[in-house]
Amino acid sequence: MPIIVMNIKTPLDVSEAEIISSALRETGVGKRHVLSASIYKTSLDARKRERARDGIRLVSSVLLSLDSDKLERELSKKQNVKYFEELELAPVISGRKSDGRVVIAGFGPAGMFAGLILSEYGYKPIVLERGGSVDERVEKISCYWSGGELDESTNVQFGEGGAGTFSDGKLTTRINDPLCRYVLQKFVDFGAPESILTISKPHLGTDNLRGIVKNIRQKIIENGGEVRLHSELTGITFDGEKITKVSTPSAEIETSALILAIGHSARDTFEMLLRNGIRLEPKPFSVGARIEHTQESVDKSLYGDYAGSPLLPKGEYQLSHRRPDGRACYTFCMCPGGLVVASASERGTVVTNGMSMYSRNGRNANAAVVVSVTPDDFGHGALDGVKFASDIEKKAYLLSCDSCAPAMTVGDFMGNPASRSVVPSYQPGVVDRDLNSLFPQFVSEMLKEGLAKFSHDMDCFGDMGAVLTAPETRTSSPVRITRGENMRALGTENLIPCGEGAGYAGGIMSAAVDGIRAALEVMKSFAP
């Protein structure tokens, strides 16, 4: 079994061959024993960038396959060496027949991967997606960003690929699940750069994601599945604890199992589920604003004198500050070289998000700066968190008087007036408004506390001319569709909620993994 040699530190400008040679020296393995060798992961260590001797270092892991099992076994006992275990998806497929088709509601990361895996193992799932195709989304979103009318079913939140298709396409995650490597490989199979397999902070960019999403849809169809665009899940029919049919505006579908892979913005679907007796509960989420700096200032803060080196990636960060009482302010979904984008899914509201292309070559960097909120803040009713976020979005619309977003400099927000040092990227545009009047007081106070703390962590956060554009309210689902250990919604036999909208994921990778696990659960229960 191959081994991974970890924590190989080298200068930035070394070749792959030199990194592999360093790994061999670290282990004492002669080249004659090596059957194959490759870079497994690379990351940057900039903590000692001010020291001339150390500078910024590459930290790599090397995958080695050796000609001796005994030698691999001996090396695996070393501190920085471990076995590499290749994940093979080996689903348990039931022989139990059931009437109807497997239906998947939602074609974001969870729904895409659930549909893909099911279709590869002989199932013919029907995927329902309320929005349009990627190409239609691009057209309608561009119109909205140019001042046109919002389409409430095809927008940044809804449509083929889900909300992540119009983002930075980050593939980082905090979950430690062997399926993560499987998901990365699938992305490569459908058109992603192979570099996502080796860099420590992989991303796809919205431009790459659009093609990948279309390729996955086509594969599901080739395998015998269906992807029905402009087909919203509007109703479910039960016989006891079993769903027998689902409804769309144009059809009823006999159903053997329903995978709910709805996004965090499917508020009307939450209401429909509640009416049908499905147990929903409020969950913590976060609200705040998008902060924009120049990418140059972010790079300088992170890399010091090394900023601008072609050997370095665009600088990105993740900052957090937590009070003893548990209230937190943190940065989220940082988009190097990106744009702040209009992301509403309901007319009469303003919502912001971040997006960047794979090249990340825009002038500005942006990130959400958000404050954690809990049911103790907004109420313990199932949809109280939805109402809390919606009220902020509607208030932002009234503050700005149209689809522009309210914005102000960090200095103005903190009571230290300053002129803009960055040109806001939000389209259709921003208007100067007091964000203290947009948020509840406890949110504004915690934002200020966090921004003050972050100014000590990174120099760019000390720039009082940086711009805050608000509101950021779609950080995660404010609802959890309660499920048991078998992934079934409580009190149901064949309803499987998964992904971000159901409250079990946060980002592309974790949602995709949860979608795969939902598909595996269906396979254990029903035959193709």
Short mmCIF file of C-alpha atoms in Angstrom, two decimals:
data_model
loop_
_atom_site.label_atom_id
_atom_site.label_comp_id
_atom_site.label_asym_id
_atom_site.label_seq_id
_atom_site.Cartn_x
_atom_site.Cartn_y
_atom_site.Cartn_z
CA MET A 1 0.00 0.00 0.00
CA PRO A 2 1.48 3.44 -0.90
CA ILE A 3 2.66 5.79 1.84
CA ILE A 4 2.46 9.56 2.26
CA VAL A 5 5.53 11.39 3.52
CA MET A 6 4.35 14.61 5.16
CA ASN A 7 5.76 17.98 6.22
CA ILE A 8 8.46 18.30 3.56
CA LYS A 9 9.63 21.94 3.80
CA THR A 10 11.38 23.54 0.83
CA PRO A 11 11.92 26.99 -0.70
CA LEU A 12 9.26 28.32 -3.07
CA ASP A 13 11.21 27.92 -6.28
CA VAL A 14 12.05 24.20 -6.12
CA SER A 15 10.88 21.68 -8.71
CA GLU A 16 8.64 18.68 -8.09
CA ALA A 17 11.68 16.41 -8.49
CA GLU A 18 13.53 18.29 -5.74
CA ILE A 19 10.56 17.97 -3.36
CA ILE A 20 10.43 14.21 -4.01
CA SER A 21 14.18 13.95 -3.42
CA SER A 22 13.72 15.74 -0.08
CA ALA A 23 11.05 13.20 0.88
CA LEU A 24 13.37 10.32 0.02
CA ARG A 25 16.16 11.85 2.11
CA GLU A 26 13.69 12.33 4.98
CA THR A 27 12.78 8.64 4.93
CA GLY A 28 16.18 7.27 3.95
CA VAL A 29 14.68 5.40 0.98
CA GLY A 30 16.91 4.78 -2.02
CA LYS A 31 15.56 5.58 -5.49
CA ARG A 32 15.96 1.92 -6.50
CA HIS A 33 13.02 1.04 -4.20
CA VAL A 34 10.63 3.66 -5.67
CA LEU A 35 8.01 2.39 -8.11
CA SER A 36 6.26 5.76 -8.35
CA ALA A 37 6.38 9.14 -6.64
CA SER A 38 4.23 12.26 -6.92
CA ILE A 39 3.19 15.36 -5.01
CA TYR A 40 0.13 14.62 -2.87
CA LYS A 41 -0.50 18.07 -1.35
CA THR A 42 1.24 21.42 -1.15
CA SER A 43 0.61 24.45 1.03
CA LEU A 44 2.38 27.67 2.04
CA ASP A 45 3.92 28.54 5.39
CA ALA A 46 4.32 32.33 5.57
CA ARG A 47 4.64 32.57 9.34
CA LYS A 48 8.40 33.27 9.20
CA ARG A 49 8.37 35.47 6.10
CA GLU A 50 10.34 38.25 7.82
CA ARG A 51 13.30 35.96 8.43
CA ALA A 52 15.65 36.16 5.49
CA ARG A 53 16.89 32.60 5.97
CA ASP A 54 13.44 30.99 6.25
CA GLY A 55 11.17 33.25 4.19
CA ILE A 56 7.98 31.74 2.84
CA ARG A 57 8.25 27.98 2.54
CA LEU A 58 6.42 25.28 0.66
CA VAL A 59 5.13 22.47 2.85
CA SER A 60 4.47 19.33 0.82
CA SER A 61 3.31 15.75 1.18
CA VAL A 62 4.70 13.14 -1.21
CA LEU A 63 2.96 9.94 -2.28
CA LEU A 64 5.38 7.02 -2.61
CA SER A 65 4.80 3.51 -3.90
CA LEU A 66 7.70 1.21 -3.01
CA ASP A 67 8.80 -2.23 -4.17
CA SER A 68 8.64 -3.69 -0.66
CA ASP A 69 5.57 -4.07 1.56
CA LYS A 70 7.89 -4.59 4.50
CA LEU A 71 9.68 -1.31 3.84
CA GLU A 72 6.36 0.58 3.51
CA ARG A 73 5.19 -0.98 6.78
CA GLU A 74 8.36 0.06 8.61
CA LEU A 75 8.21 3.62 7.26
CA SER A 76 4.54 4.01 8.17
CA LYS A 77 5.56 3.88 11.84
CA LYS A 78 7.52 7.14 11.48
CA GLN A 79 6.00 10.37 12.78
CA ASN A 80 5.59 12.11 9.43
CA VAL A 81 4.60 9.04 7.40
CA LYS A 82 1.21 7.36 6.99
CA TYR A 83 -0.43 4.85 4.71
CA PHE A 84 -2.41 6.17 1.74
CA GLU A 85 -5.78 4.48 1.58
CA GLU A 86 -7.46 4.82 -1.81
CA LEU A 87 -11.20 5.17 -1.40
CA GLU A 88 -13.26 2.84 -3.50
CA LEU A 89 -16.96 3.51 -3.51
CA ALA A 90 -18.52 0.13 -2.76
CA PRO A 91 -22.23 0.72 -2.19
CA VAL A 92 -24.48 -1.91 -0.67
CA ILE A 93 -27.32 -2.26 -3.18
CA SER A 94 -30.63 -3.60 -1.93
CA GLY A 95 -32.66 -6.17 -3.83
CA ARG A 96 -35.91 -4.67 -2.54
CA LYS A 97 -38.11 -3.33 -5.33
CA SER A 98 -40.25 -0.24 -4.81
CA ASP A 99 -42.77 1.54 -6.99
CA GLY A 100 -41.76 4.84 -8.49
CA ARG A 101 -38.50 6.66 -9.20
CA VAL A 102 -35.92 8.17 -6.90
CA VAL A 103 -36.56 11.91 -6.99
CA ILE A 104 -33.94 14.51 -6.06
CA ALA A 105 -35.12 18.06 -5.30
CA GLY A 106 -32.35 20.54 -6.08
CA PHE A 107 -29.38 20.51 -8.47
CA GLY A 108 -26.72 22.15 -6.34
CA PRO A 109 -23.63 20.20 -5.18
CA ALA A 110 -25.63 17.78 -2.99
CA GLY A 111 -28.23 17.09 -5.66
CA MET A 112 -25.66 16.84 -8.46
CA PHE A 113 -23.55 14.25 -6.68
CA ALA A 114 -26.55 12.29 -5.40
CA GLY A 115 -27.90 12.15 -8.96
CA LEU A 116 -24.53 11.31 -10.48
CA ILE A 117 -23.77 8.43 -8.10
CA LEU A 118 -27.26 6.95 -8.39
CA SER A 119 -27.13 7.13 -12.18
CA GLU A 120 -23.74 5.40 -12.25
CA TYR A 121 -25.14 2.41 -10.37
CA GLY A 122 -28.15 1.75 -12.55
CA TYR A 123 -30.73 4.00 -10.94
CA LYS A 124 -32.57 6.47 -13.14
CA PRO A 125 -33.20 9.40 -10.80
CA ILE A 126 -35.37 12.36 -11.65
CA VAL A 127 -33.73 15.62 -10.56
CA LEU A 128 -36.04 18.61 -10.05
CA GLU A 129 -34.54 22.10 -10.25
CA ARG A 130 -36.70 25.20 -9.99
CA GLY A 131 -34.30 27.40 -11.95
CA GLY A 132 -32.90 27.36 -15.46
CA SER A 133 -29.72 26.09 -17.08
CA VAL A 134 -26.31 27.59 -16.39
CA ASP A 135 -26.42 29.50 -19.68
CA GLU A 136 -29.86 30.88 -18.89
CA ARG A 137 -28.68 31.86 -15.42
CA VAL A 138 -25.73 33.80 -16.83
CA GLU A 139 -28.07 35.74 -19.12
CA LYS A 140 -30.68 36.53 -16.47
CA ILE A 141 -28.17 37.35 -13.74
CA SER A 142 -26.26 39.68 -16.08
CA CYS A 143 -29.52 41.46 -16.85
CA TYR A 144 -30.29 41.84 -13.13
CA TRP A 145 -26.80 43.12 -12.35
CA SER A 146 -27.23 45.70 -15.12
CA GLY A 147 -30.35 47.10 -13.47
CA GLY A 148 -32.96 44.77 -14.96
CA GLU A 149 -35.68 42.89 -13.13
CA LEU A 150 -34.87 39.98 -10.85
CA ASP A 151 -36.09 36.55 -11.96
CA GLU A 152 -37.23 34.87 -8.75
CA SER A 153 -36.62 31.32 -9.99
CA THR A 154 -33.42 31.74 -12.02
CA ASN A 155 -30.81 33.81 -10.20
CA VAL A 156 -27.65 33.53 -8.10
CA GLN A 157 -29.41 31.28 -5.58
CA PHE A 158 -31.54 29.11 -7.88
CA GLY A 159 -30.77 27.22 -11.07
CA GLU A 160 -28.48 24.53 -12.43
CA GLY A 161 -25.47 24.13 -10.14
CA GLY A 162 -26.96 25.95 -7.15
CA ALA A 163 -25.60 29.04 -5.43
CA GLY A 164 -22.02 27.73 -5.52
CA THR A 165 -21.91 28.12 -9.31
CA PHE A 166 -21.73 31.89 -8.81
CA SER A 167 -19.05 31.96 -6.13
CA ASP A 168 -15.31 31.47 -5.84
CA GLY A 169 -15.84 27.72 -6.14
CA LYS A 170 -13.87 26.93 -2.98
CA LEU A 171 -13.20 23.24 -2.40
CA THR A 172 -11.84 23.59 1.12
CA THR A 173 -13.75 22.05 3.99
CA ARG A 174 -13.41 21.34 7.69
CA ILE A 175 -14.91 17.87 7.44
CA ASN A 176 -12.38 15.04 7.52
CA ASP A 177 -14.15 12.57 5.25
CA PRO A 178 -12.45 10.14 2.84
CA LEU A 179 -15.13 11.01 0.28
CA CYS A 180 -13.56 14.48 -0.11
CA ARG A 181 -10.78 13.05 -2.26
CA TYR A 182 -13.39 11.17 -4.28
CA VAL A 183 -15.31 14.41 -4.92
CA LEU A 184 -12.15 16.22 -6.03
CA GLN A 185 -11.35 13.43 -8.48
CA LYS A 186 -14.90 13.59 -9.87
CA PHE A 187 -14.51 17.32 -10.45
CA VAL A 188 -11.31 16.64 -12.39
CA ASP A 189 -13.09 13.94 -14.42
CA PHE A 190 -15.69 16.52 -15.44
CA GLY A 191 -13.28 19.28 -16.41
CA ALA A 192 -11.61 20.79 -13.33
CA PRO A 193 -7.85 21.50 -13.37
CA GLU A 194 -5.84 18.57 -11.99
CA SER A 195 -4.10 21.00 -9.61
CA ILE A 196 -7.12 20.84 -7.28
CA LEU A 197 -5.90 17.39 -6.24
CA THR A 198 -2.62 18.70 -4.85
CA ILE A 199 -2.98 22.29 -3.64
CA SER A 200 -4.10 22.73 -0.04
CA LYS A 201 -6.74 25.38 -0.81
CA PRO A 202 -8.26 24.32 -4.13
CA HIS A 203 -10.85 26.43 -5.92
CA LEU A 204 -12.63 26.21 -9.26
CA GLY A 205 -13.80 29.75 -9.96
CA THR A 206 -17.26 30.44 -11.29
CA ASP A 207 -16.03 30.17 -14.90
CA ASN A 208 -14.83 26.57 -14.48
CA LEU A 209 -17.86 25.58 -12.44
CA ARG A 210 -20.28 26.47 -15.22
CA GLY A 211 -18.78 23.94 -17.61
CA ILE A 212 -18.37 21.25 -14.95
CA VAL A 213 -22.01 21.54 -13.89
CA LYS A 214 -23.22 21.10 -17.46
CA ASN A 215 -20.97 18.07 -17.92
CA ILE A 216 -22.37 16.41 -14.78
CA ARG A 217 -25.93 17.06 -15.93
CA GLN A 218 -25.17 15.51 -19.32
CA LYS A 219 -23.63 12.42 -17.68
CA ILE A 220 -26.70 11.86 -15.51
CA ILE A 221 -28.86 12.01 -18.64
CA GLU A 222 -26.53 9.66 -20.56
CA ASN A 223 -26.86 7.18 -17.67
CA GLY A 224 -30.64 7.19 -17.98
CA GLY A 225 -31.55 9.84 -15.40
CA GLU A 226 -33.49 13.03 -15.96
CA VAL A 227 -32.75 16.62 -14.99
CA ARG A 228 -35.92 18.67 -15.17
CA LEU A 229 -35.17 22.39 -15.13
CA HIS A 230 -37.88 24.92 -14.27
CA SER A 231 -39.50 22.16 -12.17
CA GLU A 232 -39.97 23.24 -8.58
CA LEU A 233 -40.96 20.78 -5.87
CA THR A 234 -44.37 22.10 -4.77
CA GLY A 235 -45.91 19.21 -2.82
CA ILE A 236 -45.51 15.74 -1.35
CA THR A 237 -48.09 12.99 -0.82
CA PHE A 238 -47.80 10.51 2.06
CA ASP A 239 -49.26 7.08 2.66
CA GLY A 240 -48.55 6.66 6.36
CA GLU A 241 -44.87 7.52 6.82
CA LYS A 242 -43.97 6.86 3.18
CA ILE A 243 -43.90 9.45 0.41
CA THR A 244 -45.70 8.01 -2.62
CA LYS A 245 -45.79 11.04 -4.91
CA VAL A 246 -44.21 14.43 -5.34
CA SER A 247 -45.72 17.36 -7.20
CA THR A 248 -44.33 20.03 -9.52
CA PRO A 249 -46.34 22.79 -11.24
CA SER A 250 -46.74 20.53 -14.29
CA ALA A 251 -46.71 16.92 -13.03
CA GLU A 252 -47.10 14.36 -10.27
CA ILE A 253 -44.29 11.81 -10.00
CA GLU A 254 -44.63 8.38 -8.39
CA THR A 255 -41.77 8.27 -5.90
CA SER A 256 -39.77 5.49 -4.25
CA ALA A 257 -37.54 7.91 -2.29
CA LEU A 258 -37.15 11.68 -2.13
CA ILE A 259 -33.73 13.22 -1.58
CA LEU A 260 -34.18 16.82 -0.46
CA ALA A 261 -31.10 18.69 -1.69
CA ILE A 262 -32.70 22.12 -1.60
CA GLY A 263 -30.48 25.14 -1.02
CA HIS A 264 -30.47 27.47 1.96
CA SER A 265 -32.66 29.97 0.11
CA ALA A 266 -35.63 27.66 -0.64
CA ARG A 267 -37.84 29.44 1.87
CA ASP A 268 -41.14 28.52 0.21
CA THR A 269 -40.09 24.85 0.23
CA PHE A 270 -39.43 25.06 3.98
CA GLU A 271 -42.98 26.36 4.40
CA MET A 272 -44.41 23.53 2.28
CA LEU A 273 -42.55 20.91 4.32
CA LEU A 274 -43.80 22.42 7.56
CA ARG A 275 -47.38 22.30 6.29
CA ASN A 276 -46.89 18.61 5.55
CA GLY A 277 -45.79 17.81 9.07
CA ILE A 278 -42.03 17.51 8.41
CA ARG A 279 -40.05 18.46 11.50
CA LEU A 280 -37.97 21.60 11.02
CA GLU A 281 -35.99 23.41 13.69
CA PRO A 282 -34.20 26.77 13.71
CA LYS A 283 -30.41 26.66 13.70
CA PRO A 284 -27.65 29.22 14.23
CA PHE A 285 -26.32 31.09 11.22
CA SER A 286 -24.58 34.44 10.66
CA VAL A 287 -25.30 37.87 9.21
CA GLY A 288 -23.12 40.83 8.32
CA ALA A 289 -21.58 42.53 5.30
CA ARG A 290 -18.99 42.11 2.56
CA ILE A 291 -15.68 43.91 3.08
CA GLU A 292 -13.56 44.97 0.10
CA HIS A 293 -9.86 45.76 0.06
CA THR A 294 -7.50 45.95 -2.88
CA GLN A 295 -5.95 42.57 -3.58
CA GLU A 296 -2.56 44.28 -3.45
CA SER A 297 -3.13 45.32 0.18
CA VAL A 298 -4.22 41.79 1.13
CA ASP A 299 -1.11 40.29 -0.50
CA LYS A 300 1.12 42.81 1.26
CA SER A 301 -0.49 42.00 4.62
CA LEU A 302 0.05 38.27 4.15
CA TYR A 303 3.35 38.07 2.29
CA GLY A 304 5.22 41.23 3.28
CA ASP A 305 8.15 41.89 0.95
CA TYR A 306 7.32 38.72 -0.99
CA ALA A 307 4.02 40.23 -2.21
CA GLY A 308 3.77 40.25 -5.98
CA SER A 309 5.97 37.20 -6.46
CA PRO A 310 4.70 35.09 -9.37
CA LEU A 311 5.47 32.02 -7.25
CA LEU A 312 2.76 32.93 -4.75
CA PRO A 313 -1.01 32.50 -5.08
CA LYS A 314 -3.37 35.42 -4.57
CA GLY A 315 -3.54 36.10 -0.86
CA GLU A 316 -6.56 34.84 1.08
CA TYR A 317 -7.38 34.83 4.75
CA GLN A 318 -9.73 33.47 7.39
CA LEU A 319 -10.07 35.44 10.62
CA SER A 320 -12.19 34.96 13.70
CA HIS A 321 -12.87 36.52 17.07
CA ARG A 322 -15.03 34.98 19.79
CA ARG A 323 -16.28 36.41 23.06
CA PRO A 324 -16.39 34.32 26.25
CA ASP A 325 -20.19 34.19 25.88
CA GLY A 326 -19.79 32.38 22.54
CA ARG A 327 -20.75 35.25 20.22
CA ALA A 328 -18.39 35.25 17.23
CA CYS A 329 -17.37 37.55 14.43
CA TYR A 330 -15.48 35.94 11.57
CA THR A 331 -14.63 36.21 7.90
CA PHE A 332 -16.25 33.78 5.52
CA CYS A 333 -16.13 32.89 1.82
CA MET A 334 -13.12 35.07 1.00
CA CYS A 335 -12.84 35.80 -2.74
CA PRO A 336 -9.37 36.90 -3.89
CA GLY A 337 -9.46 39.09 -6.99
CA GLY A 338 -13.24 38.87 -7.00
CA LEU A 339 -16.47 40.84 -7.03
CA VAL A 340 -19.24 41.55 -4.56
CA VAL A 341 -22.40 40.45 -6.35
CA ALA A 342 -26.15 41.01 -6.06
CA SER A 343 -27.63 37.71 -4.88
CA ALA A 344 -31.28 38.29 -4.03
CA SER A 345 -33.86 35.61 -4.83
CA GLU A 346 -36.93 37.66 -3.84
CA ARG A 347 -38.02 41.02 -5.23
CA GLY A 348 -37.90 43.93 -2.80
CA THR A 349 -34.76 42.65 -1.08
CA VAL A 350 -31.00 43.22 -1.22
CA VAL A 351 -28.54 40.34 -0.65
CA THR A 352 -24.78 40.33 -1.23
CA ASN A 353 -22.33 37.51 -1.91
CA GLY A 354 -18.82 37.10 -3.30
CA MET A 355 -17.65 35.65 -6.60
CA SER A 356 -14.36 35.24 -8.47
CA MET A 357 -13.05 33.63 -11.61
CA TYR A 358 -10.43 30.87 -11.56
CA SER A 359 -7.66 33.38 -12.37
CA ARG A 360 -8.63 35.59 -9.42
CA ASN A 361 -7.20 38.52 -11.34
CA GLY A 362 -9.60 41.27 -10.27
CA ARG A 363 -8.38 44.44 -8.57
CA ASN A 364 -10.31 43.88 -5.33
CA ALA A 365 -10.52 41.13 -2.73
CA ASN A 366 -13.69 40.64 -0.73
CA ALA A 367 -14.95 38.51 2.13
CA ALA A 368 -18.03 38.26 4.27
CA VAL A 369 -17.53 39.69 7.76
CA VAL A 370 -20.35 38.20 9.78
CA VAL A 371 -21.69 37.78 13.29
CA SER A 372 -23.14 34.54 14.63
CA VAL A 373 -26.82 34.62 15.59
CA THR A 374 -28.82 31.91 17.36
CA PRO A 375 -32.47 31.11 18.11
CA ASP A 376 -32.01 33.00 21.40
CA ASP A 377 -31.59 36.12 19.25
CA PHE A 378 -34.38 35.64 16.72
CA GLY A 379 -36.83 33.11 18.17
CA HIS A 380 -37.29 29.35 18.49
CA GLY A 381 -40.01 28.90 15.90
CA ALA A 382 -39.03 26.73 12.92
CA LEU A 383 -38.88 29.65 10.48
CA ASP A 384 -37.93 32.47 12.85
CA GLY A 385 -34.38 32.55 11.48
CA VAL A 386 -35.74 32.85 7.95
CA LYS A 387 -37.82 35.84 9.02
CA PHE A 388 -34.84 37.42 10.81
CA ALA A 389 -32.72 37.28 7.65
CA SER A 390 -35.59 38.32 5.39
CA ASP A 391 -36.35 41.39 7.51
CA ILE A 392 -32.73 42.59 7.14
CA GLU A 393 -32.85 42.03 3.37
CA LYS A 394 -36.10 44.00 3.04
CA LYS A 395 -34.78 46.80 5.22
CA ALA A 396 -31.66 47.03 3.05
CA TYR A 397 -33.88 47.44 -0.01
CA LEU A 398 -35.84 50.25 1.66
CA LEU A 399 -32.60 51.93 2.78
CA SER A 400 -31.19 51.94 -0.74
CA CYS A 401 -34.55 52.60 -2.43
CA ASP A 402 -33.82 50.14 -5.25
CA SER A 403 -31.55 47.22 -6.17
CA CYS A 404 -28.43 49.14 -5.19
CA ALA A 405 -26.82 48.01 -1.95
CA PRO A 406 -26.25 50.16 1.16
CA ALA A 407 -22.54 50.65 1.81
CA MET A 408 -20.12 52.70 3.91
CA THR A 409 -16.44 52.78 4.72
CA VAL A 410 -15.09 50.85 7.69
CA GLY A 411 -14.08 54.16 9.26
CA ASP A 412 -17.56 55.64 8.93
CA PHE A 413 -19.04 52.46 10.41
CA MET A 414 -16.59 52.53 13.32
CA GLY A 415 -17.11 56.26 14.01
CA ASN A 416 -13.78 57.29 12.47
CA PRO A 417 -14.84 58.98 9.18
CA ALA A 418 -12.73 58.08 6.14
CA SER A 419 -12.88 58.36 2.35
CA ARG A 420 -13.01 55.24 0.22
CA SER A 421 -9.65 53.66 -0.60
CA VAL A 422 -11.27 51.05 -2.83
CA VAL A 423 -13.83 51.27 -5.63
CA PRO A 424 -16.84 49.08 -4.72
CA SER A 425 -17.41 46.29 -7.25
CA TYR A 426 -21.11 45.65 -6.49
CA GLN A 427 -23.47 46.01 -9.43
CA PRO A 428 -25.95 47.68 -10.05
CA GLY A 429 -24.10 49.97 -7.61
CA VAL A 430 -23.93 51.11 -3.98
CA VAL A 431 -25.38 54.05 -2.07
CA ASP A 432 -23.91 55.54 1.08
CA ARG A 433 -26.07 54.53 4.02
CA ASP A 434 -25.52 54.04 7.75
CA LEU A 435 -25.21 50.28 8.26
CA ASN A 436 -25.68 50.77 12.00
CA SER A 437 -29.35 51.36 11.21
CA LEU A 438 -29.59 48.17 9.12
CA PHE A 439 -28.55 45.61 11.74
CA PRO A 440 -29.74 44.95 15.27
CA GLN A 441 -27.48 46.75 17.72
CA PHE A 442 -25.84 43.56 19.00
CA VAL A 443 -24.78 42.65 15.43
CA SER A 444 -23.30 46.11 14.75
CA GLU A 445 -21.41 46.11 18.05
CA MET A 446 -19.93 42.67 17.43
CA LEU A 447 -18.96 43.62 13.86
CA LYS A 448 -17.05 46.62 15.21
CA GLU A 449 -15.35 44.48 17.86
CA GLY A 450 -14.33 41.95 15.23
CA LEU A 451 -13.05 44.54 12.77
CA ALA A 452 -10.95 46.14 15.52
CA LYS A 453 -9.46 42.75 16.39
CA PHE A 454 -8.75 41.89 12.75
CA SER A 455 -6.87 45.18 12.27
CA HIS A 456 -4.23 43.77 14.63
CA ASP A 457 -4.11 40.50 12.69
CA MET A 458 -3.76 41.96 9.17
CA ASP A 459 -2.63 45.43 8.15
CA CYS A 460 -5.29 45.77 5.44
CA PHE A 461 -8.03 45.59 8.09
CA GLY A 462 -6.58 48.77 9.58
CA ASP A 463 -7.56 50.64 6.40
CA MET A 464 -10.51 52.81 7.42
CA GLY A 465 -11.22 53.46 3.72
CA ALA A 466 -12.09 49.83 2.99
CA VAL A 467 -15.74 49.40 1.98
CA LEU A 468 -18.52 47.43 3.68
CA THR A 469 -21.43 46.45 1.40
CA ALA A 470 -24.49 44.90 3.02
CA PRO A 471 -26.23 42.69 3.84
CA GLU A 472 -24.67 39.21 3.81
CA THR A 473 -27.48 36.97 5.12
CA ARG A 474 -27.18 33.70 3.18
CA THR A 475 -24.12 32.33 4.99
CA SER A 476 -25.85 29.03 5.79
CA SER A 477 -29.32 27.66 6.24
CA PRO A 478 -31.30 29.15 9.14
CA VAL A 479 -33.24 25.86 9.25
CA ARG A 480 -32.41 22.21 9.90
CA ILE A 481 -34.68 19.48 8.55
CA THR A 482 -34.28 17.06 11.44
CA ARG A 483 -33.07 13.60 10.44
CA GLY A 484 -32.07 10.43 12.26
CA GLU A 485 -28.92 8.33 12.03
CA ASN A 486 -30.30 6.64 8.92
CA MET A 487 -30.54 10.10 7.28
CA ARG A 488 -34.36 9.87 7.11
CA ALA A 489 -36.40 12.89 8.14
CA LEU A 490 -37.94 12.03 11.48
CA GLY A 491 -41.24 10.21 11.17
CA THR A 492 -40.69 9.33 7.50
CA GLU A 493 -39.64 6.16 5.71
CA ASN A 494 -38.17 7.50 2.47
CA LEU A 495 -37.48 11.25 2.81
CA ILE A 496 -33.75 12.02 3.00
CA PRO A 497 -32.80 15.67 3.62
CA CYS A 498 -29.18 16.49 2.80
CA GLY A 499 -26.78 19.26 1.94
CA GLU A 500 -26.63 22.89 2.91
CA GLY A 501 -30.32 23.78 2.73
CA ALA A 502 -31.24 20.93 5.05
CA GLY A 503 -28.68 22.18 7.57
CA TYR A 504 -26.07 19.41 7.20
CA ALA A 505 -23.33 21.05 5.12
CA GLY A 506 -21.53 24.33 4.59
CA GLY A 507 -19.96 24.73 1.17
CA ILE A 508 -19.47 22.81 -2.05
CA MET A 509 -17.38 19.94 -0.67
CA SER A 510 -19.40 19.07 2.42
CA ALA A 511 -22.64 19.37 0.45
CA ALA A 512 -21.34 17.06 -2.27
CA VAL A 513 -20.23 14.50 0.34
CA ASP A 514 -23.61 14.65 2.07
CA GLY A 515 -25.31 14.15 -1.30
CA ILE A 516 -23.22 11.03 -1.95
CA ARG A 517 -24.10 9.64 1.47
CA ALA A 518 -27.79 10.27 0.74
CA ALA A 519 -27.44 8.32 -2.50
CA LEU A 520 -25.70 5.44 -0.70
CA GLU A 521 -28.54 5.35 1.81
CA VAL A 522 -31.08 5.05 -1.02
CA MET A 523 -29.07 2.19 -2.53
CA LYS A 524 -29.12 0.30 0.78
CA SER A 525 -32.92 0.58 0.82
CA PHE A 526 -34.09 0.14 -2.76
CA ALA A 527 -33.01 -1.74 -5.87
CA PRO A 528 -32.32 0.19 -9.10
#
